[in-house]
Short mmCIF file of C-alpha atoms in Angstrom, two decimals:
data_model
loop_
_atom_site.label_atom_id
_atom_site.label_comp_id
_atom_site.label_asym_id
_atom_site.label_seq_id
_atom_site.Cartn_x
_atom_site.Cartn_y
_atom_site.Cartn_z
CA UNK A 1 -27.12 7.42 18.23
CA UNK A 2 -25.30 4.34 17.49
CA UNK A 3 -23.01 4.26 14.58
CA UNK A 4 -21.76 1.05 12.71
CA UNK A 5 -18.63 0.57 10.80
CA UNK A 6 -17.99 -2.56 9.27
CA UNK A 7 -14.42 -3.92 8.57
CA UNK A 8 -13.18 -6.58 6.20
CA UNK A 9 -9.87 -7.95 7.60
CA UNK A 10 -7.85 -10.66 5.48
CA UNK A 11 -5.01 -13.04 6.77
CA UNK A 12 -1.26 -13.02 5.85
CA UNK A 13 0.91 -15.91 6.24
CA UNK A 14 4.08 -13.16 6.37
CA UNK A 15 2.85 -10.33 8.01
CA UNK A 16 0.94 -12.57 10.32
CA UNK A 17 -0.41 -9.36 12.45
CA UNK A 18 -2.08 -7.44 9.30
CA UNK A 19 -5.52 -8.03 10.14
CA UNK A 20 -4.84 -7.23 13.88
CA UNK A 21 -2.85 -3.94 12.73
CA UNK A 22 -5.16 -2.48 11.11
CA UNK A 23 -8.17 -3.11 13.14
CA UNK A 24 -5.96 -1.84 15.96
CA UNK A 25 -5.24 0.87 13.69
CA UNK A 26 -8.89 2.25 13.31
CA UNK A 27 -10.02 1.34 16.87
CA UNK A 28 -7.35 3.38 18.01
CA UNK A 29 -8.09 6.11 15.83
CA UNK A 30 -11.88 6.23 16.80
CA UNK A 31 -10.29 6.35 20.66
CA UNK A 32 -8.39 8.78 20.08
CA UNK A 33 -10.78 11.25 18.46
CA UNK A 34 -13.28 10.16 21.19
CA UNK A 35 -16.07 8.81 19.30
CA UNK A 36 -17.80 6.98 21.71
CA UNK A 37 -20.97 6.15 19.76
CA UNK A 38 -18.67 4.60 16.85
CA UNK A 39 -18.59 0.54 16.73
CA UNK A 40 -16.43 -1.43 14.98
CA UNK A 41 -17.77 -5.04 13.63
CA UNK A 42 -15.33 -7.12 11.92
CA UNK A 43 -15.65 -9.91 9.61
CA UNK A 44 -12.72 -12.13 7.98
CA UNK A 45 -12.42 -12.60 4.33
CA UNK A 46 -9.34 -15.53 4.53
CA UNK A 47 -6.59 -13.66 1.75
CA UNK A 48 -9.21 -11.76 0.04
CA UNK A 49 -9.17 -14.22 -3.43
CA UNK A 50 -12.40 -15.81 -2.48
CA UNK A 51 -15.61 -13.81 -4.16
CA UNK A 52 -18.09 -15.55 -1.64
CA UNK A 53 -16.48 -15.94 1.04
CA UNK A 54 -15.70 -12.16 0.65
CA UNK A 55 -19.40 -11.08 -0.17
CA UNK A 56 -20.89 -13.20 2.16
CA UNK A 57 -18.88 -11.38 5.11
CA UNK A 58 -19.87 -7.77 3.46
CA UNK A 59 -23.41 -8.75 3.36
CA UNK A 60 -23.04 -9.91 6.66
CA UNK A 61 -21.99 -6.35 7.75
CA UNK A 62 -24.84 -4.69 5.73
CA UNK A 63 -27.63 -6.71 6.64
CA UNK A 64 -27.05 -8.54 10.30
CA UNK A 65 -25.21 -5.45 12.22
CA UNK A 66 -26.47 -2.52 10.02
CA UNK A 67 -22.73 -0.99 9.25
CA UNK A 68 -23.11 1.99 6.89
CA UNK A 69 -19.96 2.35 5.72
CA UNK A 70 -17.47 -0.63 5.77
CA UNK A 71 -13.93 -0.41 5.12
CA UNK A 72 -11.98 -3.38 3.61
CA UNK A 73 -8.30 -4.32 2.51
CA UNK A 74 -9.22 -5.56 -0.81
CA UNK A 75 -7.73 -4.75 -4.09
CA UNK A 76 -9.56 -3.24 -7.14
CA UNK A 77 -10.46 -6.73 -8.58
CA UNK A 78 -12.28 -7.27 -5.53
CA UNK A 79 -13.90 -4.53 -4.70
CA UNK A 80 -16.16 -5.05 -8.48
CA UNK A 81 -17.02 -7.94 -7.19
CA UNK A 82 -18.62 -6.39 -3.97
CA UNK A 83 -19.99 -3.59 -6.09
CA UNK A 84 -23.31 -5.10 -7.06
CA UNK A 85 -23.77 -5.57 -3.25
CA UNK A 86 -23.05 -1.97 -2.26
CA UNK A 87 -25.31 -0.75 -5.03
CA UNK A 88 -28.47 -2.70 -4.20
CA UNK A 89 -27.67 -1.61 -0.06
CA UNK A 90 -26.99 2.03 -0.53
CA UNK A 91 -23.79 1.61 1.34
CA UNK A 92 -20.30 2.70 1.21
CA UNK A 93 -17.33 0.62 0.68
CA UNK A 94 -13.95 2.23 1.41
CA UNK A 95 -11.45 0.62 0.01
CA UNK A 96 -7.93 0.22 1.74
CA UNK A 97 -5.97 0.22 -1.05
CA UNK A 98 -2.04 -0.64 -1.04
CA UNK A 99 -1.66 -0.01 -4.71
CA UNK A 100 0.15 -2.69 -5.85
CA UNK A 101 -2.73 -2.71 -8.87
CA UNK A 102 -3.94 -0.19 -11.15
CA UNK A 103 -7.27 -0.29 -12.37
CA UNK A 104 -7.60 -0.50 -16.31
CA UNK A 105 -9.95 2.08 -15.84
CA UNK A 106 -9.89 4.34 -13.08
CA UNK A 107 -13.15 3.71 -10.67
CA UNK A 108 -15.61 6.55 -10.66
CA UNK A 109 -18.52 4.31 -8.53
CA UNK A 110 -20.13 6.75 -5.94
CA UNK A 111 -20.13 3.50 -3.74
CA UNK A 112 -16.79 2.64 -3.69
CA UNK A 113 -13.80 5.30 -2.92
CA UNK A 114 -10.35 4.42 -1.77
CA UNK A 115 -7.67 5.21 0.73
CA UNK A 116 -4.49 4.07 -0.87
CA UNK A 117 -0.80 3.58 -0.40
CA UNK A 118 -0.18 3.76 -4.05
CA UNK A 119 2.67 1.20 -4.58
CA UNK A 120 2.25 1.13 -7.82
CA UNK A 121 2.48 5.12 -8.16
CA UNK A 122 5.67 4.71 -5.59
CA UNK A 123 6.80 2.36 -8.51
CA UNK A 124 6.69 4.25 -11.31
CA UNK A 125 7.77 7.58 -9.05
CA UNK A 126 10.79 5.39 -7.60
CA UNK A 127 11.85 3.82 -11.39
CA UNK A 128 12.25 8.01 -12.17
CA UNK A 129 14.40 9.40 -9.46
CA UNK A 130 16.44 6.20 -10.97
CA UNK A 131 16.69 7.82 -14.52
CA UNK A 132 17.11 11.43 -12.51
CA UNK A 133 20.40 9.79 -10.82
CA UNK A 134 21.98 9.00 -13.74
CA UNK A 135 21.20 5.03 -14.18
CA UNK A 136 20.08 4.78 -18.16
CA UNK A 137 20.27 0.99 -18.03
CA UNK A 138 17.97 -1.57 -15.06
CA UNK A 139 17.39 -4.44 -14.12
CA UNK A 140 14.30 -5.17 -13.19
CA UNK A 141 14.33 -7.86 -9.98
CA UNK A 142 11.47 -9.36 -8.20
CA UNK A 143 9.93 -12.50 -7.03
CA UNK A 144 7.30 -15.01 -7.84
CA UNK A 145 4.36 -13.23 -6.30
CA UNK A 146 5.51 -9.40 -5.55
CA UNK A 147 6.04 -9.81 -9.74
CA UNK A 148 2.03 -10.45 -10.29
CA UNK A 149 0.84 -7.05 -9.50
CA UNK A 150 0.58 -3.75 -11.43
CA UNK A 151 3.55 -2.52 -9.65
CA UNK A 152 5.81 -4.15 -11.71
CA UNK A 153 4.45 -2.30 -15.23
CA UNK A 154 4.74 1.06 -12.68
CA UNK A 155 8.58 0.49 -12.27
CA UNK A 156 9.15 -0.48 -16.10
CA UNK A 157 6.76 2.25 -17.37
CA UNK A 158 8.00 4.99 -14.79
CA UNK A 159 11.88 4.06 -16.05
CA UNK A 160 11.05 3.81 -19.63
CA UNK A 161 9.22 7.09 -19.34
CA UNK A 162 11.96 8.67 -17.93
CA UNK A 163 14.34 7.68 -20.84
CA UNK A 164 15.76 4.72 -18.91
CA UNK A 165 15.56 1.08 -21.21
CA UNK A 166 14.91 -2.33 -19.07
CA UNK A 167 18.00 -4.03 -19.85
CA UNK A 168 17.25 -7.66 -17.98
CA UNK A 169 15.30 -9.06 -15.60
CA UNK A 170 15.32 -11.77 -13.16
CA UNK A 171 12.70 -13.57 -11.62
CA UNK A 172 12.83 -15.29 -8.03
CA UNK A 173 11.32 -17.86 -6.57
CA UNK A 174 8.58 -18.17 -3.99
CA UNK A 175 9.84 -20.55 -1.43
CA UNK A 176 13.27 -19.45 0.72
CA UNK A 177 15.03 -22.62 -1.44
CA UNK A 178 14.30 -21.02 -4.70
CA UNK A 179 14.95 -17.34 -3.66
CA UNK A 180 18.53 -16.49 -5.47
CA UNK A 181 20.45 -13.94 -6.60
CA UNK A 182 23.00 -16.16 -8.36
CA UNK A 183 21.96 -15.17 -11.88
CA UNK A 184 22.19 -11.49 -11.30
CA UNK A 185 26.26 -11.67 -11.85
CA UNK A 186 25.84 -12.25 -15.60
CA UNK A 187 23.53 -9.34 -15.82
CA UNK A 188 25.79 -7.31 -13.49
CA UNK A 189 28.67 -8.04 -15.19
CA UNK A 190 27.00 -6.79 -18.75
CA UNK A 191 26.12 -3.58 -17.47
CA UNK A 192 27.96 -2.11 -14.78
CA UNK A 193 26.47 0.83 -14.68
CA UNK A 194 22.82 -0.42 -14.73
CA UNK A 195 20.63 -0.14 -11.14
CA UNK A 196 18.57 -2.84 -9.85
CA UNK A 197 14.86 -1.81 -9.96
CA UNK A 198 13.37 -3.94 -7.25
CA UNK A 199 9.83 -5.05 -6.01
CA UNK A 200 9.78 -7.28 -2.99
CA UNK A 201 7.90 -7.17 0.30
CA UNK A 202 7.62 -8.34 3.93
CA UNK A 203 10.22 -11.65 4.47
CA UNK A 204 11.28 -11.23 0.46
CA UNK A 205 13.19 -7.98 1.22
CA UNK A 206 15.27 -10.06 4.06
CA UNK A 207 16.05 -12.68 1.80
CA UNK A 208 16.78 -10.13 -1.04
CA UNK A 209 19.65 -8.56 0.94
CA UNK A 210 20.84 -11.27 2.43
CA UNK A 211 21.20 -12.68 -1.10
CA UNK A 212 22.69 -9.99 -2.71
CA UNK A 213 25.46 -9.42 0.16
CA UNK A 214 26.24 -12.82 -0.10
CA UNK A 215 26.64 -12.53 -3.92
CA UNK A 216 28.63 -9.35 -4.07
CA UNK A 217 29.74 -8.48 -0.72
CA UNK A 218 29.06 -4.47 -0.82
CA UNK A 219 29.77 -4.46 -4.59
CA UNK A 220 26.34 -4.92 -5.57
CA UNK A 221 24.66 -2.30 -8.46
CA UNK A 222 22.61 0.36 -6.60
CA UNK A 223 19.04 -0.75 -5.59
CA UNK A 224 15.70 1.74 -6.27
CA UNK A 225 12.96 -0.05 -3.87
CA UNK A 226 8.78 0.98 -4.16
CA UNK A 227 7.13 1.79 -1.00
CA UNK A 228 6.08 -1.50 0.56
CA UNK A 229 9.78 -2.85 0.47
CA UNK A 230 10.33 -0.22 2.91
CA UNK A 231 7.82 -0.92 5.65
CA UNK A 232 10.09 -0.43 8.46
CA UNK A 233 9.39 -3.50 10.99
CA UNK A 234 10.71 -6.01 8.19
CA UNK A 235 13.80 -3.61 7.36
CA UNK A 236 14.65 -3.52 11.29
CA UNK A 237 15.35 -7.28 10.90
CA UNK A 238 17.02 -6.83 7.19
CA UNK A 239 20.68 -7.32 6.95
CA UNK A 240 22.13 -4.19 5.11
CA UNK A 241 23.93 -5.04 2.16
CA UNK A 242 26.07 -2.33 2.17
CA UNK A 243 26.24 0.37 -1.36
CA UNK A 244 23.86 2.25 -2.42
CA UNK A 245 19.80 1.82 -1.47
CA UNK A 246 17.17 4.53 -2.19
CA UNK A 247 13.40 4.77 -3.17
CA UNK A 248 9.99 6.36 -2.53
CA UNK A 249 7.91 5.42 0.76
CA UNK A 250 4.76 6.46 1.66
CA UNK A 251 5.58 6.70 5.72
CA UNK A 252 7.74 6.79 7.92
CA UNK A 253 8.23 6.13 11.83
CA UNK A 254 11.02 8.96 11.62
CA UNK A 255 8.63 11.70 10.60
CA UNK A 256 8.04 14.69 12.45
CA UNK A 257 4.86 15.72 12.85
CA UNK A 258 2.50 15.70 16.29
CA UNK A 259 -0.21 13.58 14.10
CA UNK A 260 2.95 11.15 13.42
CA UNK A 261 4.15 10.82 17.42
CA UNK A 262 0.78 10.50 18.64
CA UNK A 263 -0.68 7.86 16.17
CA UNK A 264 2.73 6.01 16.96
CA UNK A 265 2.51 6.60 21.23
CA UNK A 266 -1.16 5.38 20.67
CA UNK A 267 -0.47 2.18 18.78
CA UNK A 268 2.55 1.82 21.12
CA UNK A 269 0.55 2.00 24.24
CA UNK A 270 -1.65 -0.88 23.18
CA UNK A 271 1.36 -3.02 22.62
CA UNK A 272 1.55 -2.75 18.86
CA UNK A 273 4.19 -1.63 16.34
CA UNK A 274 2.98 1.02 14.18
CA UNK A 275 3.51 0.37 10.31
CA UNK A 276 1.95 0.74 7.23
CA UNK A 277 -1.27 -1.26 8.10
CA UNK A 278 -1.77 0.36 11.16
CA UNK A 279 -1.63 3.22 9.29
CA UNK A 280 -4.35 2.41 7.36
CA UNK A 281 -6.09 1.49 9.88
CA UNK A 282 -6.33 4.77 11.29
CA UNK A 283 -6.19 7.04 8.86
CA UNK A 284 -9.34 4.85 7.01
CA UNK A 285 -11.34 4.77 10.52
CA UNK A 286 -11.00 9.06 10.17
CA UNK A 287 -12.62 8.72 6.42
CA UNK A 288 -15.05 6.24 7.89
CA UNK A 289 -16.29 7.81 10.95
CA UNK A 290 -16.43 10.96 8.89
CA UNK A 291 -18.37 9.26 6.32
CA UNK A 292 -21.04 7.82 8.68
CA UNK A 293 -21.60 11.08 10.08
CA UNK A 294 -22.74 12.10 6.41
CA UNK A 295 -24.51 8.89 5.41
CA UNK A 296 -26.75 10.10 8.86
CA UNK A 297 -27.01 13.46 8.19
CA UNK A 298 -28.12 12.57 4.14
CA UNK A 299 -30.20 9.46 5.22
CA UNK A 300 -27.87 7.57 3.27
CA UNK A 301 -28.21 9.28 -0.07
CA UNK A 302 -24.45 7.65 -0.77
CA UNK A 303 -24.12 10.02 -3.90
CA UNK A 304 -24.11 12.63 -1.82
CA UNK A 305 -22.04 11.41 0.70
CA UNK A 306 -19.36 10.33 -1.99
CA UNK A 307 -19.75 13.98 -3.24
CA UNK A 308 -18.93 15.27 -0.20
CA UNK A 309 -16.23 13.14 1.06
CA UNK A 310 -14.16 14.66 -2.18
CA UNK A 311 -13.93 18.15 -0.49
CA UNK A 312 -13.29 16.02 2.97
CA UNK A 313 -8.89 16.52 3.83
CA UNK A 314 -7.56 15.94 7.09
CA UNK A 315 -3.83 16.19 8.55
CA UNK A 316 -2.44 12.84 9.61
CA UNK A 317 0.88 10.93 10.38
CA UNK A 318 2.00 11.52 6.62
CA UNK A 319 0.55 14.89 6.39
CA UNK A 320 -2.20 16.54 4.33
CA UNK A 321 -3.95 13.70 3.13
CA UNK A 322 -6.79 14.67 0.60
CA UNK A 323 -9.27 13.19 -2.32
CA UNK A 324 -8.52 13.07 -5.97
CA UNK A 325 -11.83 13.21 -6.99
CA UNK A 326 -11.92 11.80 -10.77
CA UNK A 327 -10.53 8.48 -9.38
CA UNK A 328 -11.95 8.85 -5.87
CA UNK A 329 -8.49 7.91 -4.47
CA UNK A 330 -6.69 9.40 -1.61
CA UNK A 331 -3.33 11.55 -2.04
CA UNK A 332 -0.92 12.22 0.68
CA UNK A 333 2.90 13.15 0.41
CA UNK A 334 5.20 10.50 -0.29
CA UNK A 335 8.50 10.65 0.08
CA UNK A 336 12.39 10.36 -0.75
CA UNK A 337 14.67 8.14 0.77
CA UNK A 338 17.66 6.01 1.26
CA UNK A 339 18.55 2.87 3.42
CA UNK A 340 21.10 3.40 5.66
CA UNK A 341 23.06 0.85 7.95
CA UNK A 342 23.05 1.06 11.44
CA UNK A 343 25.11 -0.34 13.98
CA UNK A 344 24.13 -3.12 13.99
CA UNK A 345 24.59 -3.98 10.17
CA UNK A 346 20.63 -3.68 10.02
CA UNK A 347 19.05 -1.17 7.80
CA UNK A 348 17.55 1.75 9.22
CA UNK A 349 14.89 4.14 7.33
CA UNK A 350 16.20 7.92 6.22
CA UNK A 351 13.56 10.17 4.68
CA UNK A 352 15.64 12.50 2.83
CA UNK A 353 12.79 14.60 1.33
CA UNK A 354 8.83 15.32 0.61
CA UNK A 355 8.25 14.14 -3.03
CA UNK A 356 7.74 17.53 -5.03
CA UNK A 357 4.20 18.24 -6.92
CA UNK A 358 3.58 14.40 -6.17
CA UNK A 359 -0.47 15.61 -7.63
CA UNK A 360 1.04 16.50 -11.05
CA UNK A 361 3.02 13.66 -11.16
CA UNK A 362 0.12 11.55 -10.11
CA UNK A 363 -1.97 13.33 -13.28
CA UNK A 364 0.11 12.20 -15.36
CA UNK A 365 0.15 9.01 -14.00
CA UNK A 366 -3.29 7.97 -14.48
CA UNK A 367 -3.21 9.26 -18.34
CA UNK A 368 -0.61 6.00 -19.41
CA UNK A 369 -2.43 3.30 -20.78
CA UNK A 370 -2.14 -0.04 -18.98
CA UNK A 371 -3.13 -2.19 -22.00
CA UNK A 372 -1.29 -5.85 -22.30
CA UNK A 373 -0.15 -5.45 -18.10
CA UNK A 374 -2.63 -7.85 -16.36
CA UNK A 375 -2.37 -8.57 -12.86
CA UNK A 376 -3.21 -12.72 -12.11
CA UNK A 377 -3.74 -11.64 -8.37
CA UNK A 378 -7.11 -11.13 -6.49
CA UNK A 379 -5.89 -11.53 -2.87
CA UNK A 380 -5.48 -8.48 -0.75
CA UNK A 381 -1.71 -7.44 -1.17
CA UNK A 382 0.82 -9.38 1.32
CA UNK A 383 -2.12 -11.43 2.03
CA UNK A 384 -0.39 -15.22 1.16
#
C-alpha cells in the first residue's frame, strides 16, 4: 500500500539550497532504506513567517494528497499555529527543529513531536565549556537577526550558570555595510582576558572572521561558537582568523561511523553536499517513514502513534539518536570542538570529543525559566 509523507520546505536567501537539502535529504534516506511504497509530496511555505500561507500548504498535504505524517522546518511559534489543523485531521506533524528557540513551555501535543538540532541547547552547552576553560568574563557578539532567537538567552544563561558574568555586548548589523567589528577593541581592551561568546550563521560567520582578522590580526580574544556557526560548507569558505576557536556542534562530515560515510556517499552521489539540512532531511524521513508505518498499523489513532514513537531510537550519522519523551524532542550526541586552519588559511572542522551525559545536561536544561527572553522571529531558522 501506498504511503504519503508530506513535507513543508521554506526558502533561504543565504543558504539558497535548504529546501533542496533537505528534501534531498529524506528522499535519499527513503532510497536508501528501500521503501519503495513511500512518496514524498512537497509543498513551499516562502520563510516560514506567513500563518496562511503556511497552513494552507499543510492542509494541502492533509486533505488533497492524503500525507499522514508531514514533516516541516518550522520553528515552535509555528508549529501552534498548525496545531489546530493537525488536531481536527488526526495527523502528525514532525517538526524539524534547529533550536535556535525554546519553547516557554515545553510542547507535550501528541500531534506534534520534534527532531531537533538544539542550537539553543549547543548555546547554553558551548557558553559552559567557556566558564570550564577558564574565561570568567564574555562578550556576548552577534548580529541583527542570529540575535532574535532563544539562542542568545542559551549562551548568556549557560555562561551565567556556569559562574561566568556577561561583561559587554555588541550588536551587528544585517547588511555586509553594517557588519563590523570595530567596536569590539574598546571592549577587548577592558577585559583581556574575557572570550567572545558568539552566535552567527551561514554568510555572517564569513564576515565575522574576516572582520575580526582584519581588526586584530591573530590577536583577537578566544571565540566559543553554538552549533549552526559551524555548519561546515560555510566554514570551508571562512577565512581563519587565526587564535583560539572552539564550541559545540551537533555533526560533523569528519565523523566516523558507517551511518556517517554512507549518508554522506549517498548525498554525494546525487550531486549534493551533505550538511546540517541534509541531515535533517534524512534522519526526519527515518522518524517519518517509521511513523507512517504506525499511523497504518493503529488506523491513525495519533496518540498512540506519538506513544510509540517515544520508545522508537535508531543509529544515524551522529549516532544513537533517541526521544525525550516529556518534551517529545529528539536527543543525539553533540559534540566538542575547535576550528582549525588549514592550508589554505580556511577553517577546517576538528571534533575533539562526544559531549559527556549531554541527557543530564539537557534535564537540567529544560528546568531554567525563560521568562522576560522573547524571540521576535517566526520564520524557519536561516530562512531570510
Amino acid at each position: 500500500m501506498m504511503q504519503t509523507i508530506g513535507l513543508l520546505l521554506p526558502r533561504s536567501t543565504y543558504y539558497t539550497g535548504l529546501s533542496f537539502d533537505i528534501f534531498e535529504g529524506a528522499r535519499s534516506s527513503v532510497r536508501h532504506i528501500e521503501r519503495d511504497n513511500i512518496r514524498l509530496v512537497t509543498e513551499n511555505i516562502g520563510f516560514g513567517t506567513d500563518k496562511q500561507l503556511c497552513y494552507k500548504a499543510a492542509e494541502e498535504l492533509i486533505m488533497h494528497e492524503n500525507a499522514t505524517v508531514v514533516l516541516a522546518y518550522i520553528g515552535h511559534r509555528m508549529a501552534q499555529v498548525l496545531k489546530p489543523l493537525f488536531q481536527a485531521s488526526n495527523r502528525l506533524l514532525i517538526v524539524l527543529d534547529a533550536g535556535a528557540n525554546v519553547p516557554h513551555e515545553w510542547p507535550e501535543t501528541p500531534n506534534i513531536i520534534y527532531h531537533s538540532l538544539h542550537n539553543s541547547f549547543g548555546s547554553w552547552l558551548t557558553a559552559k565549556r567557556a566558564v570550564n576553560d577558564g574565561f570568567s568574563q564574555g562578550g556576548m557578539i552577534t548580529g541583527y537577526y542570529d540575535g532574535g532567537y532563544l539562542q542568545t538567552w542559551g549562551l548568556c544563561s549557560g555562561f551565567i550558570s556556569a559562574g561566568g558574568s556577561i561583561a559587554f555586548n555588541h550588536a551587528t548589523g544585517y547588511n555586509k555595510n553594517d557588519f563590523s567589528m570595530n567596536p569590539l577593541k574598546e571592549h577587548v581592551e577592558k577585559y583581556p582576558e574575557g572570550a567572545l561568546l558568539s552566535i552567527f550563521s551561514g554568510d555572517y560567520v564569513q564576515w565575522y572572521f574576516e572582520e575580526l582578522k582584519g581588526v586584530f590580526g591573530e590577536n583577537h580574544l578566544p571565540v566559543y561558537l553554538p552549533p549552526f556557526a559551524q555548519e561546515e560548507t560555510m566554514l570551508k569558505d571562512a577565512v581563519h582568523p587565526g587564535g583560539l576557536i572552539k564550541g559545540i556542534a551537533a555533526w560533523s562530515s569528519q565523523l566516523d561511523n558507517p551511518e556517517n560515510k554512507i549518508f554522506i556517499d549517498t548525498i554525494e552521489s546525487n550531486g549534493r553536499t551533505a550538511n546540517l539540512f541534509s541531515l535533517l532531511g534524512w534522519e526526519g524521513a527515518l522518524l517519518a517513514v517509521h511513523a507512517s508505518d504506525l499511523m497504518l498499523e493503529h488506523k491513525n489513532n495519533v496518540q498512540l502513534v506519538s506513544d510509540s514513537m517515544m520508545d522508537f531510537s535508531f543509529n544515524g550519522p551522529r549516532g544513537n539518536v533517541y526521544f525525550h519523551a516529556p518534551t517529545r524532542h529528539t536527543m543525539a550526541p553533540l559534540f566538542e570542538t575547535s576550528i582549525q586552519k588549514d592550508e589554505n588559511g580556511t577553517c577546517s572542522l576538528l571534533i575533539e570529543k562526544s559531549v559527556e551525559d549531554s541527557h543530564s545536561a539537557f534535564e537540567q536544561f529544560i528546568t531554567i525559566s525563560t521568562e522576560n527572553a522573547i524571540s521576535g522571529w517566526y520564520n524557519s531558522y536561516t530562512c531570510i
